[in-house]
Short mmCIF file of C-alpha atoms and ligand atoms in Angstrom, two decimals:
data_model
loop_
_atom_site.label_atom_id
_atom_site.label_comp_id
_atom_site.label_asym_id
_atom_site.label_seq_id
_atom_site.Cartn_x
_atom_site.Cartn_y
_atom_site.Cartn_z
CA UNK W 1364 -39.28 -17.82 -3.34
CA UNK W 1365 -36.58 -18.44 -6.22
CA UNK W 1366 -34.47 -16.02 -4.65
CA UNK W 1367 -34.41 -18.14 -1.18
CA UNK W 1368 -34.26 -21.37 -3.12
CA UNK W 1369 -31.22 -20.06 -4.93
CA UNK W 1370 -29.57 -18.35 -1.82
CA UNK W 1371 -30.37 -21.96 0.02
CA UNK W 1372 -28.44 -23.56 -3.03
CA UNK W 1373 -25.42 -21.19 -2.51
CA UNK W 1374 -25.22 -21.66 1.06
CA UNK W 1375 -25.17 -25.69 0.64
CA UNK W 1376 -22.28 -25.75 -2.19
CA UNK W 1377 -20.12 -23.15 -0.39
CA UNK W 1378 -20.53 -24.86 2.94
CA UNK W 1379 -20.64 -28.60 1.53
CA UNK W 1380 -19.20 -28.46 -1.96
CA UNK W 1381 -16.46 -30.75 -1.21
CA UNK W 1382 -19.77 -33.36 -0.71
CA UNK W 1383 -20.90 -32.10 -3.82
CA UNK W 1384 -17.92 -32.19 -5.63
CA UNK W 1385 -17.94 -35.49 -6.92
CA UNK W 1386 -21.40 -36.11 -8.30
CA UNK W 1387 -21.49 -32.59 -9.39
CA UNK W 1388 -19.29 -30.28 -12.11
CA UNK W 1389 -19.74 -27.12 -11.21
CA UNK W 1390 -20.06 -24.72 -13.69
CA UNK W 1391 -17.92 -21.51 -13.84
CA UNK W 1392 -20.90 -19.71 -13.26
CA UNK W 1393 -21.98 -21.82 -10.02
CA UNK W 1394 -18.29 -20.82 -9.08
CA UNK W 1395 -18.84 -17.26 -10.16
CA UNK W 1396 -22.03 -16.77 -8.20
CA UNK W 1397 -21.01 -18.66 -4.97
CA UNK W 1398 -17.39 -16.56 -4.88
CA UNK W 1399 -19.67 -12.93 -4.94
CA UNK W 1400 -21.94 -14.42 -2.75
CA UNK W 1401 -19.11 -15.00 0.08
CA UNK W 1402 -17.94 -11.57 -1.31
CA UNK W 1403 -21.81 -10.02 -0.42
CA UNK W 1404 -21.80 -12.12 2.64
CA UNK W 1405 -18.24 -10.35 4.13
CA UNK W 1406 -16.94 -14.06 4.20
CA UNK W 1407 -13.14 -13.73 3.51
CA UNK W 1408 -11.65 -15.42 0.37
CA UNK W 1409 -8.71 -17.22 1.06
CA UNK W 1410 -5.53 -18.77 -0.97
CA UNK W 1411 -7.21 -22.17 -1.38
CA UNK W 1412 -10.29 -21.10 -2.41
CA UNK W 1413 -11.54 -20.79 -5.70
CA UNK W 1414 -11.91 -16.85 -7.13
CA UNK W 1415 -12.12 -15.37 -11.09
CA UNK W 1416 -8.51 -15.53 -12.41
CA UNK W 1417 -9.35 -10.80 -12.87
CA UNK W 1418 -9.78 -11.41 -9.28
CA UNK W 1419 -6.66 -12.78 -8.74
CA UNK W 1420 -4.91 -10.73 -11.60
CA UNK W 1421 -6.04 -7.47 -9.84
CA UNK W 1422 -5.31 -8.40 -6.40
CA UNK W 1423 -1.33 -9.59 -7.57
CA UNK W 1424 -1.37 -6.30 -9.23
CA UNK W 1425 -2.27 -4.14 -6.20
CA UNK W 1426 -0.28 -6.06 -3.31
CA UNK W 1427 2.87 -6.25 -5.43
CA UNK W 1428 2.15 -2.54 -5.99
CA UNK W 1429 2.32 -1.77 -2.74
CA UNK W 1430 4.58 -3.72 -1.57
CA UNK W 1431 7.01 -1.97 -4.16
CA UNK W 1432 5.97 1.13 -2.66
CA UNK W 1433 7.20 0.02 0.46
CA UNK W 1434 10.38 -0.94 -0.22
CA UNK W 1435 11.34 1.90 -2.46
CA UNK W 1436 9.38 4.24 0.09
CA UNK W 1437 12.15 3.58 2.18
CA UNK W 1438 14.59 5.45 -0.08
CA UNK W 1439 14.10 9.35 0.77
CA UNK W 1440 13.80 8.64 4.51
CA UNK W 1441 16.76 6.59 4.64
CA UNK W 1442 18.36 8.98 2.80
CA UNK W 1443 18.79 11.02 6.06
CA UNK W 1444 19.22 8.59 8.62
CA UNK W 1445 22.94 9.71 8.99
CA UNK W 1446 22.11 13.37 9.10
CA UNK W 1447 19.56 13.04 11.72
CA UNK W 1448 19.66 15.86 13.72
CA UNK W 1449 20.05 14.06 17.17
CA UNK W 1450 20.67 10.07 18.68
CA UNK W 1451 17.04 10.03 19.70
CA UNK W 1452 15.80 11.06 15.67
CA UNK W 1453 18.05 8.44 13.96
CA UNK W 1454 16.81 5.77 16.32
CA UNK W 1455 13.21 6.98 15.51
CA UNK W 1456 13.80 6.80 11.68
CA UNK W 1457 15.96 3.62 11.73
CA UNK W 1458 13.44 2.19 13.14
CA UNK W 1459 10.33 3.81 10.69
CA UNK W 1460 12.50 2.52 7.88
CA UNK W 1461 12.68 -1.12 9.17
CA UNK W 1462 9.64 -1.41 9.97
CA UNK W 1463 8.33 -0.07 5.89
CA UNK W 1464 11.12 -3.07 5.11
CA UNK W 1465 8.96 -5.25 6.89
CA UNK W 1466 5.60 -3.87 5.37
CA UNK W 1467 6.73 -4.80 1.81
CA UNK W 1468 8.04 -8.46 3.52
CA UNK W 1469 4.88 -9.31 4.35
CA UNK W 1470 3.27 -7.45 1.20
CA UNK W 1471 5.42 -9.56 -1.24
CA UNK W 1472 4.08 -12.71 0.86
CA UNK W 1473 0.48 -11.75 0.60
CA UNK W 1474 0.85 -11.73 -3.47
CA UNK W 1475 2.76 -15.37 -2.75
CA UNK W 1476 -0.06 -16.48 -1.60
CA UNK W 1477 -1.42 -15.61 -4.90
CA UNK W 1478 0.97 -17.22 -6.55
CA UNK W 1479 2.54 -14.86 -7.84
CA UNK W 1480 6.67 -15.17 -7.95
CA UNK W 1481 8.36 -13.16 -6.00
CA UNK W 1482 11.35 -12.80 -7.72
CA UNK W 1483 9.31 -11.76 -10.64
CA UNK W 1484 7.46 -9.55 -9.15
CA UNK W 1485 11.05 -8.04 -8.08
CA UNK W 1486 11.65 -8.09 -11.49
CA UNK W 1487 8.92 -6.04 -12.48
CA UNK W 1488 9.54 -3.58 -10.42
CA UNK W 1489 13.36 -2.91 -11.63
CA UNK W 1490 12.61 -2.95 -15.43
CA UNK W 1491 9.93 -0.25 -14.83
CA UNK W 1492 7.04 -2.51 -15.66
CA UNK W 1493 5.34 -2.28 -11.84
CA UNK W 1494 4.08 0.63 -10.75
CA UNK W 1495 5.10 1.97 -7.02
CA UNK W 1496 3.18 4.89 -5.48
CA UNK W 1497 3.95 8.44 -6.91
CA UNK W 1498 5.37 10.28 -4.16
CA UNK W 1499 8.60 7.96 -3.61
CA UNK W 1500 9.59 9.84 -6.50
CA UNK W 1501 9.95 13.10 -4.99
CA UNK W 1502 12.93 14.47 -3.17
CA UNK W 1503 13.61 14.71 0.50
CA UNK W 1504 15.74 18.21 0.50
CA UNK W 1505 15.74 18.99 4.33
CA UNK W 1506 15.08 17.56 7.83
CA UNK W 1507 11.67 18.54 7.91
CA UNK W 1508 10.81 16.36 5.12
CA UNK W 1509 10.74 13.27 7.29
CA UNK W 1510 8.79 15.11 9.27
CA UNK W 1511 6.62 15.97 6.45
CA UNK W 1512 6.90 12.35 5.25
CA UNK W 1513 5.47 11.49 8.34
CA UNK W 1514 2.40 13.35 8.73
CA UNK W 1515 1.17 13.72 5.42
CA UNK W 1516 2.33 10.51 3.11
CA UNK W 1517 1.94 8.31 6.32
CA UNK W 1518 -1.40 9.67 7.03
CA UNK W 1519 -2.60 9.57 3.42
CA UNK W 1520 -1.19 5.80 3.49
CA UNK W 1521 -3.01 4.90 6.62
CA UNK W 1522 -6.40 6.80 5.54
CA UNK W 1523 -6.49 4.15 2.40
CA UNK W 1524 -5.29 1.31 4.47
CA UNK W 1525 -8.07 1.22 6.92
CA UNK W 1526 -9.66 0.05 4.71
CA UNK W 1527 -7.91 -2.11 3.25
CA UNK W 1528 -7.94 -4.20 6.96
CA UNK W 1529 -11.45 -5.22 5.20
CA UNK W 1530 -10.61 -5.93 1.82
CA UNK W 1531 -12.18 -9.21 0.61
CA UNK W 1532 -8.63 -10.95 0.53
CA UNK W 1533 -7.77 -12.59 3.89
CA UNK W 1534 -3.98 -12.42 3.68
CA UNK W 1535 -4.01 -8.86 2.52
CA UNK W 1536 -6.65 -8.14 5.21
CA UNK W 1537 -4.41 -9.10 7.87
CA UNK W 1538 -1.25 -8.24 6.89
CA UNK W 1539 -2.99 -4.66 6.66
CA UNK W 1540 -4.14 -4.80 10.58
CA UNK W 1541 -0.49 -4.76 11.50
CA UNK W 1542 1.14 -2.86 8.82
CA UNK W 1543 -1.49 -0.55 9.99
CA UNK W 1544 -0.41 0.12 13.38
CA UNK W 1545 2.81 1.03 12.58
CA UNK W 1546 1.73 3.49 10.13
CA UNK W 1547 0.03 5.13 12.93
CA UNK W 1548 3.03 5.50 14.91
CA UNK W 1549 5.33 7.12 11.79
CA UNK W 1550 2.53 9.35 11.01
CA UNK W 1551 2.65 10.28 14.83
CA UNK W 1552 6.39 10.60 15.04
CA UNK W 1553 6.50 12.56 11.49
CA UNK W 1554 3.54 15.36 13.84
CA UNK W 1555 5.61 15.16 16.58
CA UNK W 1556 8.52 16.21 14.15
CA UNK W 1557 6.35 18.86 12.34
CA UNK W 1558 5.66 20.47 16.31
CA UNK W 1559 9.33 20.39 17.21
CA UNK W 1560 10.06 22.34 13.67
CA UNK W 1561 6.84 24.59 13.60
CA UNK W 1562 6.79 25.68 17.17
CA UNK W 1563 10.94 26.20 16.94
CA UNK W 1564 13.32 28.90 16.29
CA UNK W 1565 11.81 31.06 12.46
CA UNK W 1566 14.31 29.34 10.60
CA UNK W 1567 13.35 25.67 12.02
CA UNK W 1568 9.48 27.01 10.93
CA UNK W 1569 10.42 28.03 7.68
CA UNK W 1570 11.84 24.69 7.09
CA UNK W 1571 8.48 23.23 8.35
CA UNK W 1572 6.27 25.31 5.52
CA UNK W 1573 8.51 24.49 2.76
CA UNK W 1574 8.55 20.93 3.11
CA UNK W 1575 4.59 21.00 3.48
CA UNK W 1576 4.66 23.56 0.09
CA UNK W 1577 6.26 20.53 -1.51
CA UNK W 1578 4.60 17.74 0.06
CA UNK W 1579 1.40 18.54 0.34
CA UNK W 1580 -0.12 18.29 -3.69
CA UNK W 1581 2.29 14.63 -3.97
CA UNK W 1582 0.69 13.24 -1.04
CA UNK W 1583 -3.04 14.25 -2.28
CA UNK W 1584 -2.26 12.38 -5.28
CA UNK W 1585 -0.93 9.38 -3.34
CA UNK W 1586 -5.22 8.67 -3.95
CA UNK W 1587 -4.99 7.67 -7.37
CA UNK W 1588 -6.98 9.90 -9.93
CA UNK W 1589 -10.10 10.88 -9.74
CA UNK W 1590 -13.27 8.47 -10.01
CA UNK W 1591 -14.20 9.01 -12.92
CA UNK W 1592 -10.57 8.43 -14.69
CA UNK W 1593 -9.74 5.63 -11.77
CA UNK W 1594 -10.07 2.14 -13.96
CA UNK W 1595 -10.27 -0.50 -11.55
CA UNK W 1596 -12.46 1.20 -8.93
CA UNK W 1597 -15.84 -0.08 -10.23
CA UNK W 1598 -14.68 -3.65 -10.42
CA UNK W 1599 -12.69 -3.49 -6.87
CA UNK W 1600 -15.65 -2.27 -4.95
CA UNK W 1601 -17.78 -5.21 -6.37
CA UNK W 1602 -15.38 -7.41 -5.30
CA UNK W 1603 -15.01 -5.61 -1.83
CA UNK W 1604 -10.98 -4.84 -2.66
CA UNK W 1605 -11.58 -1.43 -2.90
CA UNK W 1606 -14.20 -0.45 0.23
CA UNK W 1607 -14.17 3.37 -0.20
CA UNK W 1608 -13.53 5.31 -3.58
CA UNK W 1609 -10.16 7.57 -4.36
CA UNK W 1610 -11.94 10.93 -4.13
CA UNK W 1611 -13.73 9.64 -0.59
CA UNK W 1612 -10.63 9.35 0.61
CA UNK W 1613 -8.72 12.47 -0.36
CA UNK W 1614 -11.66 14.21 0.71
CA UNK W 1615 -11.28 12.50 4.13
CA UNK W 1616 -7.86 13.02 4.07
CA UNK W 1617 -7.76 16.93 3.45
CA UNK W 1618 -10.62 16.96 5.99
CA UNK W 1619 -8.18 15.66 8.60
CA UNK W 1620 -5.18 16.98 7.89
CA UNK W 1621 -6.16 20.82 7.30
CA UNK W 1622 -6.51 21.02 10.77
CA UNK W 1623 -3.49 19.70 11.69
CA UNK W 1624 -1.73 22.18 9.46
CA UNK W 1625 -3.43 25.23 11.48
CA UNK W 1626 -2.89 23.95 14.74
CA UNK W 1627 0.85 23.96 13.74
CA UNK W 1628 0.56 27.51 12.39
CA UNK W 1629 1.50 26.16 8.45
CA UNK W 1630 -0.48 27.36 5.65
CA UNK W 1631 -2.08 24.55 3.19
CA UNK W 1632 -0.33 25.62 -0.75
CA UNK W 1633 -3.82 26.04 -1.63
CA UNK W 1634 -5.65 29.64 -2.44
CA UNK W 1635 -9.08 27.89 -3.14
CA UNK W 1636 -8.73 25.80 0.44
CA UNK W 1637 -12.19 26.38 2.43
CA UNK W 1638 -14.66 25.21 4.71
CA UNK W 1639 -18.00 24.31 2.70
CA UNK W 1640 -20.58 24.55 5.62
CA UNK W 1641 -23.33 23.01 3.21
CA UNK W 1642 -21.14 20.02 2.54
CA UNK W 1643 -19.59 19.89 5.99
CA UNK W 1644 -15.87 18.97 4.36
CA UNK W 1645 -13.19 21.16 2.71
CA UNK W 1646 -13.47 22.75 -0.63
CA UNK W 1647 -9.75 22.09 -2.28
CA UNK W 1648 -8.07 23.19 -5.24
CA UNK W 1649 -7.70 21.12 -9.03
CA UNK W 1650 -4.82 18.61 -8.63
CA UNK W 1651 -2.38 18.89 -11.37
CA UNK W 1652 -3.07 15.81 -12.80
CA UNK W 1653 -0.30 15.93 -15.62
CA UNK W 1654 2.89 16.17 -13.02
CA UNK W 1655 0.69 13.19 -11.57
CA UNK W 1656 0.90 10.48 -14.96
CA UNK W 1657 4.43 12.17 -15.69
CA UNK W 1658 5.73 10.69 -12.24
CA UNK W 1659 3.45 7.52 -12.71
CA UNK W 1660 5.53 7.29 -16.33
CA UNK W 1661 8.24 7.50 -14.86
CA UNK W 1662 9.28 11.11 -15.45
CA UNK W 1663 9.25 12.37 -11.87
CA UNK W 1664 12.19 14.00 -10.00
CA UNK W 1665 13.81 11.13 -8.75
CA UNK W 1666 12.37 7.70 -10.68
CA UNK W 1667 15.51 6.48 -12.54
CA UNK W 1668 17.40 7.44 -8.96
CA UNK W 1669 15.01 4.98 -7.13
CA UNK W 1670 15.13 2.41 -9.75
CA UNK W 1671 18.70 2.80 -9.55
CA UNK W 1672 19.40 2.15 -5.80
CA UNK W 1673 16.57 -0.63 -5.86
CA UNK W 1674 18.82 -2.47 -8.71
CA UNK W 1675 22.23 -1.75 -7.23
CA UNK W 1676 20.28 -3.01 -3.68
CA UNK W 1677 19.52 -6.27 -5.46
CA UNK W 1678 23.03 -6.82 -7.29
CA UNK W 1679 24.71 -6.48 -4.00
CA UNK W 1680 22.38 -9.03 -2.52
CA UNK W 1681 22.87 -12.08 -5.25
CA UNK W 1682 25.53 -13.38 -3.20
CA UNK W 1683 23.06 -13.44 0.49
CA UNK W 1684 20.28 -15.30 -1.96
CA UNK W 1685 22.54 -17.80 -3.10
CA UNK W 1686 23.88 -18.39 0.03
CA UNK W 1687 20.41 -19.13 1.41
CA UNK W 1688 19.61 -21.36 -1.40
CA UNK W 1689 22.84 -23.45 -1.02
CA UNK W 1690 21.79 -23.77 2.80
CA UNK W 1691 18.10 -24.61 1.97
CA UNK W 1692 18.81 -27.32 -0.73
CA UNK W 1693 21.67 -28.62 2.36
CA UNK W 1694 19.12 -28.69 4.53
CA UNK W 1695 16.70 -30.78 2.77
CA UNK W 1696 19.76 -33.08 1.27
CA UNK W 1697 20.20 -33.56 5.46
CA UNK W 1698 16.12 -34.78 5.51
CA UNK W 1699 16.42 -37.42 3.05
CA UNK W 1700 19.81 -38.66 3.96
CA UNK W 1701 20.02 -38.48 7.39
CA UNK W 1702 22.79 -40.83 7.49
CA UNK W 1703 24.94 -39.25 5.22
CA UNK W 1704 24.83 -36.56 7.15
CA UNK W 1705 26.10 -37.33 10.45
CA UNK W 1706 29.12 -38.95 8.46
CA UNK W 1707 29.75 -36.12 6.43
CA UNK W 1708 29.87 -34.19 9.97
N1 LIG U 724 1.10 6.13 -7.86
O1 LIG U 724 -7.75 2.54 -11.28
P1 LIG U 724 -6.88 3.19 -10.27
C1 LIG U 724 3.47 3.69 2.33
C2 LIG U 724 -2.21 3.81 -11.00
S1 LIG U 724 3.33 3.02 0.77
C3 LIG U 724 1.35 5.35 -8.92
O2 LIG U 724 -7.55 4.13 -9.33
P2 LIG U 724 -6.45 1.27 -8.14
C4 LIG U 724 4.75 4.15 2.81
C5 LIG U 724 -2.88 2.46 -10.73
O3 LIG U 724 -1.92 1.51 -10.29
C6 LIG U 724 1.64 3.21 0.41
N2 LIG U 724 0.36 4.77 -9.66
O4 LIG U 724 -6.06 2.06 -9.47
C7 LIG U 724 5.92 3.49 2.46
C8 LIG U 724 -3.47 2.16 -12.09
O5 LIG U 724 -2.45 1.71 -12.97
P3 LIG U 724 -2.33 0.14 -13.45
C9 LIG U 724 1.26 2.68 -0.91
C10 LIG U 724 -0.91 4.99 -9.27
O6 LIG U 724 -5.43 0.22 -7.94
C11 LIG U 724 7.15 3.97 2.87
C12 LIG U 724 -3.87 3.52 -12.60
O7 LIG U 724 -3.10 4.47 -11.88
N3 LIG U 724 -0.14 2.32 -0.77
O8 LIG U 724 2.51 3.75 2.99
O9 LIG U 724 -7.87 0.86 -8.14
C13 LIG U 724 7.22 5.14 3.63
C14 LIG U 724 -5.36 3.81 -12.40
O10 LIG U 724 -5.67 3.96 -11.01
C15 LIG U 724 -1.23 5.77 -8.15
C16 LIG U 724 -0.72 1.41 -1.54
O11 LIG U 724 -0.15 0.89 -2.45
C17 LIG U 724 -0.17 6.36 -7.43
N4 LIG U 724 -0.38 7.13 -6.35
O12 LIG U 724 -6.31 2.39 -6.98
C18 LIG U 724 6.06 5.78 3.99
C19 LIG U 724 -2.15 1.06 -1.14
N5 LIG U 724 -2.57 5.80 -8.02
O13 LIG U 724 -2.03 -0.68 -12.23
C20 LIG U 724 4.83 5.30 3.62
C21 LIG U 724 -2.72 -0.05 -1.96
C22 LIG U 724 -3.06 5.07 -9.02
O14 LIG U 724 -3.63 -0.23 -14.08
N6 LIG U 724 -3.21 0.41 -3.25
N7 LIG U 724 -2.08 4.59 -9.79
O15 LIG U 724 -1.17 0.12 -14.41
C23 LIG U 724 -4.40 0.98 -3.42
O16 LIG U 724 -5.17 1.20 -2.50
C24 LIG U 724 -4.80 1.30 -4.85
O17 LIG U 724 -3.96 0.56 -5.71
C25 LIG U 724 -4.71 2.83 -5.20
C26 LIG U 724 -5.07 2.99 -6.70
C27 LIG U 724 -5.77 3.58 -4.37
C28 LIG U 724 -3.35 3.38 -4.94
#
């Protein structure tokens, strides 16, 4: 009975607190209660709305995250786009490459939203203070790395996006439904690559299994760490961010993907890969979880190169920003003085 006088309570000062609003202060725990109740319910929060400043905080964090990942993801791809072997592969990747430009666009927008500052957030990223995923920070050393790139760090990217097409946030939610899509084209494209290079001449092969030697442990730790050492799961599944945990999804990664390796005739780098019947998924082998926070540190192969070309990127671009401020600030000089502005012209 208290329970359905309580829920009834919730309902009316979600759906008519802006009646309430006025006779009625509500308490940050009202607020609390009525924000994990729209949470419970699968209602979507959205920019206006209130939500726990952690909320917020952890949200910024993980869409700016991303969105860094995204734009510095394009580095080892684009890398090759003048060595692509053929017209037909530079269009492909020219086009992958744009559209991960686009990703972190709308990305950066989502955390706007937040309001977060963009240019902040840029800033973050190029005094080493954001994270950006792991594996950007590995090297692409022949073609059939993009391939590799492709199939494995696109596919572990769309496994955890899925679900992110849920997450609690609206904007994040549906910038994720598109971003999505795409990703399921460049992990498509980076297969198709794989079956061009595994079913080739030996040496085309060869090329094939290295890059999925080196790939392969980087992209399973794309995940995060395991559960039990992952810090924000707990709260992020409360607060529907996080829908399924980092192990779930490695699992159902590997589960996918092992396949795909044997259909291409590859071999997984893993002695201790195998088929647990009782558990109907793959047993794998331990991750090596201190190359893993050594990257994260910034340590890895190719950090300070990516850090780098991100900085150099966004020297060489002061002069396009200021150019679109100067027209912006003309533009609204042009609204407020409309007169001015036909004589000036
Ligand atoms: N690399 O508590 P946890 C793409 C950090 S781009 C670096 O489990 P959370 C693509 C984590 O930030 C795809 N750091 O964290 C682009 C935290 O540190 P802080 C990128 C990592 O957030 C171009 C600490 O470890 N995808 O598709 O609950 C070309 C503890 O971890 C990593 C996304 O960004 C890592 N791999 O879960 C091709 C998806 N893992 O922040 C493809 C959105 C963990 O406390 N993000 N850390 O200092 C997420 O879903 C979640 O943030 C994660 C981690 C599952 C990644």
């Amino acid at each position: 009975m208290f329970a359905t006088l309580i829920k009834i309570r919730l309902h009316l000062q979600r759906n008519f607190c802006f009646l309430l609003q006025p006779y009625q202060i509500m308490t940050s725990v009202n607020l609390e209660a009525i924000f994990q109740s729209k949470i419970d319910d699968e209602v979507k929060i959205e920019p206006k709305d209130w939500m726990p400043d952690a909320y917020r905080k952890t949200l910024i964090r993980q869409i700016s995250q991303h969105a860094h990942s995204e734009i510095v993801g394009m580095l080892p791809e684009g890398n090759w786009i003048t060595r692509a072997p053929s017209l037909r592969r530079k269009l492909i990747l020219l086009a992958k490459v744009q559209d991960e430009a686009g990703h972190g666009l709308y990305l950066y927008s989502a955390a706007e939203t937040l309001g977060a500052d963009r240019d902040e957030l840029v800033q973050q990223l190029l005094t080493g203070k954001a994270k950006y995923s792991s594996i950007f920070n590995y090297p692409t050393l022949n073609w059939a790395d993009i391939g590799a790139i492709g199939w494995l760090v696109d596919g572990a990217a769309i496994t955890n996006q899925v679900m992110l097409t849920r997450t609690s946030y609206g904007p994040y939610a549906r910038a994720m439904v598109r971003i999505c899509k795409e990703e399921s084209f460049h992990q498509r494209q980076g297969y198709e690559l794989m079956m061009a290079m595994s079913f080739g001449s030996p040496e085309q092969k060869a090329m094939a299994q290295d890059a999925l030697n080196r790939w392969w442990w980087p992209a399973l730790m794309m995940f995060g760490p395991h559960d039990s050492e992952s810090t924000h799961s707990d709260q992020a599944s409360k607060w529907k961010i996080k829908r399924k945990s980092n192990d779930e999804l490695r699992q159902n990664f590997v589960d996918v993907t092992v396949p795909q390796a044997e259909y291409l005739g590859l071999t997984v780098p893993d002695p201790d890969l195998r088929w647990n019947e009782e558990r109907g998924h793959y047993d794998f082998g331990k991750i090596n979880w201190d190359e893993f926070w050594n990257v994260v540190k910034g340590n890895g192969p190719c950090n300070r190169q990516r850090i780098q070309a991100r900085t150099k990127a966004y020297e060489d671009g002061a002069w396009v920003r200021e150019a679109a401020m100067a027209h912006a600030e003309k533009k609204e000089q042009r609204k407020l003085q409309p007169e001015a502005a036909v004589k000036a012209a």
